[in-house]
Amino acid sequence: MVSATKQGPDPASSDGERPAGVPLQATPGDAASPGEHPTPEPRHVPEHTDAITPRYRRFAFRWRIWQRRALIVSLRVARLVGTGVRRFLPALRYVGRALQRRWRRSLQFRTVLTTLLLAVTSFAVVGAYLSNQIANNLFQERLTQAESETRYNVKQVQETFDGAQVTDQSSVITLVYDTLNAVEGRGSVIQRRYVFEAMPEQTKPRNRWVESRASDQLTVSVIPPELRKAVQESGKDQYWASTVIPVGTEDRPGIAVGNKVTFNGTVYELYLIYDLNTAQQTLDEIQSVLWAGGAVLVLLIGAVAWYVTRNVVSPVSHAAMVSEKLAAGQLQERMVVRGEDEVARLGASFNHMAASLQEQITQLATLSQMQQRFVSDVSHELRTPLTTVRMAAEVLYDARGDFDPINKRSAELLYNQVERFQSLLSDLLEISRFDAGVAVLDAEPEDILQVIAHVIEGAAPVAAEYGSEIVLSAPEDAIVVDMDARRIDRILRNLILNAVEHGEGKPVTVTVAANRTAVGIAVRDRGIGMDPAEAARVFDRFWRADPARARTTGGSGLGLSIATEDTKLHNGWLQAWGRKGSGANFRLTLPLRQGEEIEESPVQLEPEGASAAGEPGSVPREPDTRNILVLETGAARLAPVPTSKENP
């Protein structure tokens, strides 16, 4: 049904007339008649005030109940949300960690995912650009057509109005309705509607009978205010604007094109509205095709990337697996070689390298076993004749007083060298047991301070011979460690005797400290010292800092190597620090309980006092008093000596 809204003259029009039958009323803001004073009416207070209070109380009570109910519901919802988050959050974290681990460890996953992300990003950019260009072209095409059709139809309407010979109201209404109905209809493509509205603030002629007219479901509100303003302020120009058209229960995009027409001296606004739903459907179909094609294209790109990377990465993964097995000792593992391409050549080269390594490792293992067996056999075979020679040397040594000076000196040299030879033979036997893997740790809980005191007492004669003193800095309480006391005794004896022999008669400090997981023992001398390169090789077998130096000091050259092997049996650390002219420091760190990991050593490897005693860069430290054992010239004494709080 087509309906028209007839608008009458404004009651407050510019001619100052008031509608008949409407009495004049004074408002609080109106001016009173001259000589009259307005008398305010007395304010009436209702008598049922008491009846309002119970009603207000009931309302407040119900309001509090609803507040409590809302609070309970909110708490329950929050509890449910929190429970859901707590249940799903671990799963999300697990998935995130799994993806992160997969990203780090899989080259194929990383390559495929990167390819997919780049493909999706590229398609989104290209698709957005194409969609925007297609939408602009469709809109421009429809706009051009709408402007052309509007210009033609407005011209026909104006010619019809100009040639009309009607004077009565019914004829005018019939003519306007028929003319606008002829404009409404379908163009070549676009559905067309209209809005016909008289321009506001027109007072003449007063005998117009048509105020507004619009197609079904349309009002002048669908016209944008900017378009109406432009049309009202223009002359014969034509304007357009985008708008939304209500059609049934949906809103459709449209174009409103506005012009001015005149009829019987009255100026009207004529808007032709074109439905763009067909163009929108075309654009939606194109976008659907683009998205569907893009999704298929992304899947195809992902499949191609997966296939290509699988062909390239699979041999690499196989090579990594085979190399791990080779590193684990499975020297017979080889790669499967197929084809003659670069990957096949890589596999063949890898297999050739593995075969060469297997052959060399086998040869080295065989040679090592032969050497170990030779050393072990020779050491065992030498024990019997060495025992006989030692007994003869002892007899000659005891009877040296009856010899002439030359034979006496020969007897002393023979006795000392036999002792040295026996020590070397014992060390070789111990090394052979380590190499054969038959060394066993016999660990029992014992106080390590007693072992250290026993070693220091045994080293006292050597310290007295070199003119050195041995200073022990240790806590007063016992330190119980799971250890093989015989092996720890041997380690400490090697460290302390080496410090005394190379200390040039200066004090040797033995520092003991413990923490939650480990005990640390540092043996510090202040002798000739060694540089970092020498400290890195000091635990090698038969290594000496000065090979040309006469062997007046040092033992067989295997003591520190044996100490290293004993430390490994305890899962401990044996480290060395040295500086030329400042001495050396050897640190032994052992776990308090077997099977525990050492977090950190309780004592420092590089002593804080390395630059003290007049050296540049020394920093005075606050002293602390501990009970320490001082050995000098073979005598022992226990006395309080100031030491550092951090590390003596």
XYZ file of C-alpha atoms in Angstrom:
648
model
C 0.000 0.000 0.000
C 1.197 3.453 -0.871
C 0.590 6.039 1.758
C 1.178 9.781 1.809
C 1.688 11.923 4.879
C 0.037 15.278 4.646
C 1.681 18.021 6.649
C -0.390 21.093 7.725
C 0.974 24.561 8.483
C 3.163 24.899 11.576
C 1.248 26.334 14.565
C 4.208 28.564 15.313
C 4.585 29.785 11.724
C 6.143 33.066 10.819
C 2.783 34.842 10.210
C 2.073 34.796 13.975
C -1.397 33.224 13.650
C -2.631 30.741 16.259
C -5.048 27.940 15.530
C -8.634 28.694 16.313
C -10.159 27.208 19.435
C -6.860 27.117 21.303
C -7.055 29.432 24.356
C -4.105 31.489 25.413
C -2.403 30.091 28.472
C 0.120 31.763 30.699
C 3.224 29.810 31.517
C 5.657 30.481 34.333
C 7.946 32.125 31.842
C 5.313 34.411 30.282
C 5.150 38.065 31.278
C 2.103 39.106 33.372
C -0.313 41.798 32.236
C 0.535 45.326 33.258
C -0.635 46.058 36.771
C -1.206 42.433 37.635
C 0.844 40.325 39.994
C 0.725 36.563 39.700
C -0.505 34.907 42.872
C 1.169 31.533 43.468
C -1.162 28.728 44.374
C -0.578 27.094 47.748
C 1.262 23.745 47.517
C -0.902 20.828 48.581
C 0.808 18.224 50.687
C -0.708 14.760 50.315
C -2.180 13.253 53.430
C -1.200 9.626 52.561
C 2.526 10.043 53.273
C 2.391 7.338 55.918
C 1.148 4.821 53.343
C 4.253 5.346 51.210
C 6.731 4.219 53.883
C 5.633 0.518 54.066
C 5.623 0.326 50.281
C 9.155 1.737 50.153
C 10.276 -0.728 52.794
C 8.847 -3.663 50.816
C 10.586 -2.389 47.685
C 13.927 -1.991 49.524
C 13.578 -5.499 51.011
C 12.917 -7.028 47.579
C 15.832 -5.035 46.126
C 18.215 -6.450 48.736
C 16.977 -9.992 47.973
C 17.592 -9.519 44.271
C 21.033 -8.086 45.009
C 21.946 -11.159 47.051
C 20.628 -13.471 44.347
C 22.628 -11.629 41.708
C 25.747 -11.844 43.887
C 25.270 -15.611 44.380
C 24.772 -16.154 40.662
C 27.862 -14.059 39.892
C 29.975 -16.045 42.353
C 28.770 -19.331 40.880
C 29.502 -18.174 37.350
C 32.947 -16.940 38.401
C 33.612 -20.287 40.112
C 32.581 -22.194 36.992
C 34.759 -19.978 34.808
C 37.712 -20.416 37.158
C 37.231 -24.195 37.183
C 37.121 -24.276 33.402
C 40.234 -22.151 33.128
C 42.081 -24.323 35.646
C 41.093 -27.460 33.747
C 41.880 -26.210 30.272
C 44.954 -24.132 31.110
C 47.245 -27.162 31.693
C 46.082 -28.628 28.383
C 46.795 -25.361 26.601
C 50.210 -25.150 28.253
C 50.953 -28.743 27.254
C 49.947 -28.054 23.651
C 52.026 -24.869 23.621
C 55.084 -26.627 25.010
C 54.615 -29.508 22.553
C 54.432 -27.095 19.614
C 57.459 -25.192 20.885
C 59.435 -28.403 21.310
C 58.339 -29.560 17.864
C 59.374 -26.202 16.406
C 62.848 -26.460 17.921
C 63.498 -30.108 17.065
C 61.851 -30.622 13.652
C 63.187 -28.875 10.583
C 60.325 -30.261 8.479
C 57.664 -28.930 10.849
C 59.346 -25.538 10.993
C 59.659 -25.344 7.193
C 56.058 -26.418 6.479
C 54.585 -24.124 9.131
C 56.638 -21.163 7.902
C 55.558 -21.866 4.312
C 51.898 -22.036 5.344
C 52.101 -18.796 7.323
C 53.751 -16.975 4.436
C 51.207 -18.421 1.973
C 48.248 -17.399 4.160
C 49.675 -13.904 4.630
C 50.324 -13.472 0.905
C 46.870 -14.749 -0.024
C 45.183 -12.492 2.556
C 46.964 -9.437 1.164
C 46.291 -10.330 -2.485
C 42.708 -11.405 -1.747
C 41.942 -8.190 0.122
C 43.357 -6.139 -2.744
C 41.385 -8.062 -5.406
C 38.182 -7.942 -3.363
C 38.552 -4.195 -2.883
C 39.188 -3.614 -6.572
C 36.213 -5.754 -7.631
C 33.944 -4.006 -5.118
C 35.056 -0.575 -6.358
C 34.520 -1.522 -10.011
C 31.056 -2.943 -9.328
C 30.082 0.128 -7.342
C 31.367 2.538 -9.961
C 29.503 0.666 -12.667
C 26.221 0.752 -10.716
C 26.776 4.400 -9.777
C 27.291 5.454 -13.387
C 24.168 3.604 -14.428
C 22.163 5.083 -11.531
C 23.221 8.643 -12.355
C 22.315 8.176 -16.018
C 18.885 6.682 -15.269
C 18.142 9.293 -12.610
C 18.988 12.136 -14.947
C 16.645 10.719 -17.589
C 13.747 9.993 -15.191
C 13.993 13.379 -13.448
C 13.789 15.050 -16.841
C 10.650 13.060 -17.696
C 9.033 13.927 -14.353
C 9.788 17.621 -14.735
C 8.371 17.660 -18.291
C 5.229 15.911 -17.054
C 4.776 18.428 -14.236
C 5.391 21.376 -16.534
C 2.821 20.230 -19.093
C 0.115 19.341 -16.582
C -3.220 21.244 -16.860
C -4.812 20.393 -13.524
C -6.272 22.756 -10.941
C -8.272 20.685 -8.442
C -6.846 18.644 -5.577
C -7.820 15.193 -6.786
C -6.334 15.764 -10.230
C -3.061 17.009 -8.736
C -2.752 14.011 -6.413
C -3.603 11.590 -9.214
C -1.065 13.174 -11.557
C 1.740 13.105 -8.977
C 1.042 9.506 -7.960
C 0.865 8.276 -11.554
C 4.054 10.096 -12.521
C 6.048 8.765 -9.540
C 4.667 5.246 -10.012
C 5.934 5.372 -13.572
C 9.406 6.272 -12.225
C 9.338 3.361 -9.750
C 10.157 0.006 -11.249
C 13.145 -1.869 -12.558
C 15.899 -0.323 -14.574
C 18.133 -2.431 -16.746
C 19.734 -4.069 -13.727
C 19.065 -2.134 -10.534
C 15.831 -2.123 -8.542
C 14.709 1.512 -8.214
C 12.609 3.246 -5.545
C 11.833 6.882 -4.831
C 11.255 9.438 -2.078
C 9.296 12.613 -2.986
C 9.416 15.349 -0.350
C 8.479 19.055 -0.401
C 11.300 21.305 0.632
C 10.793 22.788 4.113
C 10.113 26.455 4.919
C 7.921 27.031 1.847
C 4.887 29.178 2.636
C 3.649 29.867 -0.896
C 1.694 28.714 -2.722
C -0.568 27.628 0.132
C -2.795 25.472 -2.096
C -0.380 22.545 -2.637
C -2.012 19.201 -1.970
C 1.015 16.871 -2.052
C 3.614 17.110 0.739
C 5.470 13.826 0.477
C 5.383 10.531 -1.289
C 7.619 7.430 -1.007
C 7.820 3.849 -2.151
C 6.689 1.068 0.109
C 8.546 0.825 3.495
C 10.552 3.947 2.730
C 10.547 7.282 4.493
C 12.607 10.378 4.142
C 14.780 9.088 7.043
C 16.599 6.719 4.650
C 18.069 9.745 2.905
C 21.367 10.817 4.483
C 21.170 14.322 5.993
C 24.250 15.402 4.059
C 22.551 14.494 0.768
C 19.367 16.386 1.656
C 21.348 19.441 2.626
C 23.313 19.348 -0.622
C 20.147 18.992 -2.708
C 18.325 21.742 -0.811
C 21.185 24.202 -1.213
C 21.823 23.430 -4.888
C 20.155 24.607 -8.034
C 19.794 22.087 -10.829
C 22.743 19.899 -9.775
C 22.457 16.198 -9.066
C 23.963 14.551 -5.960
C 24.316 10.999 -4.693
C 25.178 9.188 -1.489
C 25.366 5.635 -0.210
C 22.544 4.522 2.045
C 20.806 1.489 3.533
C 17.384 0.381 2.248
C 15.001 -1.607 4.466
C 13.453 -4.395 2.399
C 11.246 -6.739 4.382
C 13.242 -7.834 7.415
C 16.682 -7.113 5.980
C 18.717 -4.032 5.177
C 20.265 -3.775 1.751
C 22.960 -1.431 0.430
C 21.821 1.229 -1.981
C 22.570 4.490 -3.739
C 20.364 7.555 -3.299
C 20.491 10.118 -6.124
C 18.768 13.466 -5.447
C 17.415 16.294 -7.628
C 14.977 19.194 -7.405
C 11.695 19.350 -9.322
C 8.936 22.026 -9.270
C 5.192 21.614 -9.542
C 2.642 24.433 -9.360
C 5.302 26.772 -7.930
C 6.322 24.329 -5.159
C 9.872 22.958 -5.011
C 10.197 19.242 -4.252
C 13.110 16.957 -3.482
C 13.051 13.842 -5.632
C 15.347 10.981 -4.608
C 15.679 7.842 -6.653
C 17.095 4.970 -4.603
C 18.758 2.045 -6.328
C 19.069 -1.348 -4.709
C 22.638 -2.765 -4.845
C 21.695 -6.171 -3.450
C 22.453 -7.871 -6.767
C 25.921 -6.340 -6.863
C 26.447 -7.287 -3.211
C 25.460 -10.887 -3.946
C 27.854 -10.935 -6.892
C 30.630 -9.574 -4.663
C 29.850 -12.145 -1.943
C 30.007 -14.955 -4.468
C 33.329 -13.690 -5.794
C 34.722 -13.406 -2.266
C 33.484 -16.910 -1.412
C 35.205 -18.265 -4.495
C 38.383 -16.380 -3.577
C 38.368 -17.684 -0.004
C 37.576 -21.242 -1.047
C 40.229 -21.156 -3.756
C 42.697 -19.610 -1.337
C 42.043 -22.305 1.286
C 42.522 -25.049 -1.293
C 45.644 -23.306 -2.581
C 47.086 -23.026 0.941
C 46.427 -26.725 1.558
C 48.084 -27.606 -1.738
C 51.082 -25.421 -0.881
C 51.327 -27.074 2.524
C 51.165 -30.543 0.954
C 53.823 -29.627 -1.618
C 56.048 -28.111 1.091
C 55.610 -31.197 3.268
C 56.446 -33.536 0.383
C 59.503 -31.551 -0.712
C 60.868 -31.068 2.788
C 60.205 -34.709 3.609
C 62.326 -35.800 0.657
C 65.116 -33.456 1.770
C 64.845 -33.691 5.552
C 64.259 -37.432 5.868
C 67.833 -38.335 4.794
C 69.174 -35.673 7.129
C 67.101 -37.053 10.013
C 68.273 -40.560 9.158
C 71.881 -39.345 9.095
C 71.405 -37.673 12.504
C 69.969 -40.906 13.958
C 72.792 -42.991 12.515
C 75.409 -40.519 13.810
C 73.865 -40.706 17.299
C 74.109 -44.485 17.202
C 77.713 -44.239 16.034
C 78.475 -41.875 18.903
C 76.859 -44.385 21.288
C 79.300 -47.082 20.115
C 77.203 -48.881 17.479
C 79.889 -48.614 14.826
C 78.163 -51.032 12.439
C 75.284 -48.606 11.701
C 75.050 -47.265 8.127
C 72.715 -45.054 6.091
C 70.399 -46.456 3.419
C 71.434 -45.020 0.037
C 68.930 -44.757 -2.829
C 69.477 -43.111 -6.187
C 72.365 -41.045 -7.455
C 71.425 -37.489 -6.464
C 73.097 -35.184 -3.966
C 71.397 -36.829 -0.989
C 72.553 -40.257 -2.189
C 76.111 -38.988 -2.528
C 75.871 -37.541 0.953
C 74.737 -40.913 2.298
C 77.535 -42.743 0.497
C 80.109 -40.299 1.853
C 78.667 -40.662 5.332
C 78.867 -44.452 5.147
C 82.443 -44.248 3.903
C 83.332 -41.929 6.790
C 81.612 -44.254 9.269
C 83.521 -47.248 7.914
C 86.803 -45.372 8.143
C 86.035 -44.269 11.695
C 85.052 -47.807 12.665
C 88.308 -49.178 11.289
C 90.417 -46.551 13.039
C 88.546 -46.868 16.324
C 88.872 -50.630 16.185
C 92.591 -50.324 15.547
C 92.989 -47.823 18.371
C 90.942 -49.980 20.737
C 93.023 -53.027 19.847
C 96.248 -51.075 20.293
C 95.034 -49.658 23.589
C 94.109 -53.100 24.852
C 97.521 -54.404 23.802
C 99.233 -51.510 25.576
C 97.150 -51.981 28.720
C 97.813 -55.720 28.695
C 101.508 -55.094 28.093
C 101.767 -52.620 30.966
C 99.813 -54.889 33.257
C 101.847 -57.980 32.326
C 105.179 -56.174 32.594
C 104.199 -54.634 35.915
C 103.228 -57.998 37.319
C 106.316 -59.699 35.932
C 108.602 -57.014 37.383
C 107.286 -57.321 40.906
C 109.176 -60.540 41.721
C 112.659 -59.494 40.450
C 112.134 -56.029 41.877
C 111.416 -57.502 45.289
C 114.652 -59.501 45.077
C 116.635 -56.455 43.966
C 115.100 -54.389 46.758
C 116.068 -56.934 49.390
C 119.658 -56.956 48.076
C 119.705 -53.142 47.994
C 118.499 -52.994 51.586
C 121.298 -55.372 52.647
C 123.898 -53.271 50.867
C 122.353 -50.064 52.252
C 122.455 -51.363 55.814
C 126.144 -52.431 55.391
C 127.239 -49.191 53.678
C 129.249 -48.192 56.757
C 131.871 -50.834 55.974
C 132.304 -49.697 52.373
C 134.693 -47.214 50.927
C 133.183 -43.840 49.909
C 132.555 -44.826 46.260
C 130.813 -48.124 47.125
C 128.911 -46.389 49.937
C 127.517 -43.778 47.534
C 126.623 -46.515 45.052
C 124.707 -48.434 47.728
C 122.707 -45.282 48.649
C 121.880 -44.518 45.001
C 120.822 -48.113 44.414
C 118.538 -48.095 47.446
C 116.857 -44.757 46.528
C 116.333 -45.672 42.867
C 114.896 -49.068 43.781
C 112.414 -47.245 46.057
C 111.560 -44.931 43.170
C 111.218 -47.871 40.814
C 108.874 -49.661 43.198
C 106.693 -46.532 43.535
C 106.525 -46.229 39.751
C 105.611 -49.899 39.449
C 102.809 -49.502 41.986
C 101.441 -46.501 40.083
C 101.570 -48.418 36.793
C 99.623 -51.283 38.320
C 96.996 -48.850 39.621
C 96.718 -47.148 36.232
C 96.332 -50.529 34.528
C 93.415 -51.342 36.849
C 91.745 -48.032 35.949
C 92.274 -48.659 32.228
C 90.871 -52.170 32.507
C 87.775 -50.819 34.308
C 88.179 -53.099 37.304
C 88.678 -50.343 39.895
C 85.856 -50.523 42.459
C 84.825 -47.826 44.940
C 84.470 -49.057 48.527
C 82.605 -46.082 50.004
C 81.659 -45.762 53.664
C 80.581 -42.750 55.770
C 83.672 -41.308 57.435
C 84.911 -38.005 58.822
C 87.066 -36.472 56.132
C 88.806 -34.187 58.636
C 90.443 -37.217 60.258
C 91.732 -38.378 56.872
C 93.152 -34.920 56.171
C 94.848 -34.793 59.593
C 96.377 -38.220 58.989
C 97.748 -37.127 55.601
C 99.214 -33.921 57.055
C 100.926 -35.842 59.835
C 102.437 -38.215 57.287
C 103.680 -35.277 55.182
C 105.231 -33.499 58.180
C 108.764 -34.985 57.714
C 108.809 -33.949 54.041
C 107.601 -30.454 54.979
C 110.330 -30.212 57.603
C 112.918 -31.261 55.018
C 111.826 -28.507 52.614
C 111.441 -25.935 55.410
C 107.702 -25.418 54.820
C 104.787 -25.349 57.191
C 101.378 -26.849 56.513
C 98.403 -24.774 57.697
C 94.976 -26.437 57.974
C 91.890 -24.214 57.985
C 88.787 -26.272 58.694
C 85.534 -26.085 60.671
C 85.463 -27.495 64.170
C 82.580 -29.898 63.530
C 83.065 -33.221 61.770
C 82.244 -33.504 58.043
C 80.909 -36.986 57.264
C 81.322 -38.014 53.629
C 80.519 -41.236 51.761
C 84.014 -42.039 50.465
C 86.720 -44.612 49.982
C 89.165 -43.458 52.651
C 92.146 -45.202 51.026
C 91.653 -43.406 47.708
C 90.951 -40.011 49.324
C 94.093 -40.442 51.420
C 96.083 -41.074 48.236
C 94.597 -38.026 46.488
C 95.357 -35.674 49.364
C 98.850 -37.105 49.876
C 99.678 -36.429 46.217
C 98.311 -32.864 46.377
C 100.041 -31.937 49.648
C 103.413 -33.486 48.755
C 103.362 -31.754 45.344
C 102.577 -28.440 47.067
C 105.439 -28.941 49.531
C 107.931 -29.928 46.829
C 107.041 -26.960 44.596
C 106.347 -24.441 47.370
C 109.986 -23.256 47.668
C 109.879 -23.420 51.457
C 106.779 -21.183 51.756
C 103.650 -22.084 53.754
C 101.143 -24.532 52.270
C 97.492 -23.895 53.166
C 94.854 -26.647 53.230
C 91.318 -25.207 53.318
C 88.238 -27.342 54.047
C 84.609 -26.187 53.745
C 81.236 -27.824 53.184
C 77.801 -26.813 51.952
C 74.493 -28.607 51.565
C 75.633 -31.086 48.892
C 79.446 -31.170 48.797
C 82.717 -30.768 50.645
C 85.637 -28.857 49.160
C 89.354 -29.175 49.925
C 91.832 -26.659 48.514
C 95.629 -27.165 48.704
C 97.415 -23.843 48.137
C 101.146 -23.311 47.715
C 103.017 -20.089 47.048
C 105.901 -21.439 45.029
C 106.921 -21.142 41.393
C 103.332 -21.534 40.149
C 102.208 -22.359 36.615
C 100.403 -20.677 33.755
C 96.879 -21.656 32.519
C 98.288 -23.879 29.742
C 100.294 -25.864 32.269
C 97.317 -26.043 34.618
C 95.255 -27.590 31.799
C 97.849 -30.400 31.316
C 98.938 -30.971 34.878
C 96.720 -34.080 35.192
C 98.158 -35.797 32.091
C 100.241 -38.926 32.542
C 104.008 -38.452 32.768
C 103.639 -34.719 32.038
C 106.150 -32.256 33.539
C 106.190 -28.496 33.189
C 109.935 -28.544 32.335
C 110.878 -31.837 30.629
C 114.583 -30.841 30.592
C 114.601 -30.215 34.347
C 116.491 -32.720 36.461
C 114.208 -35.023 38.406
C 115.203 -33.807 41.828
C 111.544 -33.165 42.630
C 108.377 -35.000 41.753
C 107.561 -38.673 41.687
C 106.641 -41.003 38.855
C 104.496 -38.442 37.002
C 101.375 -40.565 37.524
C 100.233 -39.267 40.918
C 97.851 -36.574 39.664
C 96.518 -38.908 36.957
C 95.707 -41.509 39.586
C 94.160 -38.775 41.754
C 91.953 -37.781 38.813
C 90.744 -41.361 38.345
C 90.037 -41.710 42.083
C 88.050 -38.478 41.972
C 85.984 -39.732 39.022
C 85.116 -42.866 40.988
C 83.648 -40.555 43.666
C 81.767 -38.449 41.020
C 83.752 -35.437 42.206
C 85.825 -32.613 40.756
C 89.592 -32.160 40.754
C 90.691 -28.792 39.372
C 93.897 -26.750 39.272
C 94.714 -23.035 39.200
C 98.125 -21.443 38.876
C 99.954 -18.200 38.265
C 103.626 -17.704 37.630
C 105.301 -16.420 40.792
C 102.083 -16.692 42.860
C 101.914 -20.433 43.348
C 99.168 -22.929 42.551
C 95.896 -24.080 44.049
C 94.357 -27.553 43.651
C 90.695 -27.986 44.574
C 89.047 -31.340 45.335
C 85.240 -31.339 45.526
C 83.341 -34.456 46.658
C 79.605 -35.076 47.098
C 78.534 -35.659 50.671
C 76.360 -38.605 49.636
C 77.000 -40.978 46.762
C 74.523 -40.480 43.905
C 73.972 -36.785 44.650
C 74.926 -34.057 42.188
C 77.361 -31.317 43.177
C 75.688 -27.922 42.835
C 78.770 -25.819 43.554
C 82.073 -26.129 45.345
C 82.256 -24.646 48.862
C 85.780 -23.300 48.246
C 87.063 -21.067 45.465
C 89.408 -22.317 42.793
C 91.203 -19.005 42.336
C 92.239 -17.860 45.809
C 91.223 -14.374 46.872
C 94.615 -13.919 48.470
C 96.493 -14.556 45.215
C 97.256 -10.824 44.868
C 97.858 -10.217 48.567
C 101.107 -9.998 50.478
C 102.314 -6.848 48.811
C 101.206 -7.706 45.279
C 99.307 -5.064 43.271
C 95.579 -5.208 43.544
C 95.462 -6.668 47.013
C 92.352 -5.913 49.051
C 92.444 -6.120 52.863
C 89.833 -8.468 54.284
C 88.172 -8.610 57.650
C 89.815 -11.404 59.667
C 87.989 -14.310 61.242
C 89.386 -16.667 63.882
C 89.267 -20.445 63.431
C 91.115 -23.342 65.027
C 93.750 -24.508 62.559
C 96.595 -26.987 62.673
C 100.064 -25.655 61.923
C 102.890 -28.082 61.142
C 106.422 -26.762 61.119
C 109.712 -28.678 61.213
C 107.877 -31.887 61.996
C 106.027 -30.561 65.071
C 102.313 -29.906 65.194
C 100.490 -27.233 67.121
C 96.810 -26.169 67.305
C 96.326 -22.428 67.515
C 93.770 -19.731 66.567
C 94.869 -17.999 63.405
C 93.006 -15.122 61.703
C 91.591 -16.119 58.315
C 89.125 -14.661 55.853
C 85.406 -15.087 56.363
C 84.846 -15.841 52.701
C 87.758 -18.069 51.798
C 91.086 -18.388 53.656
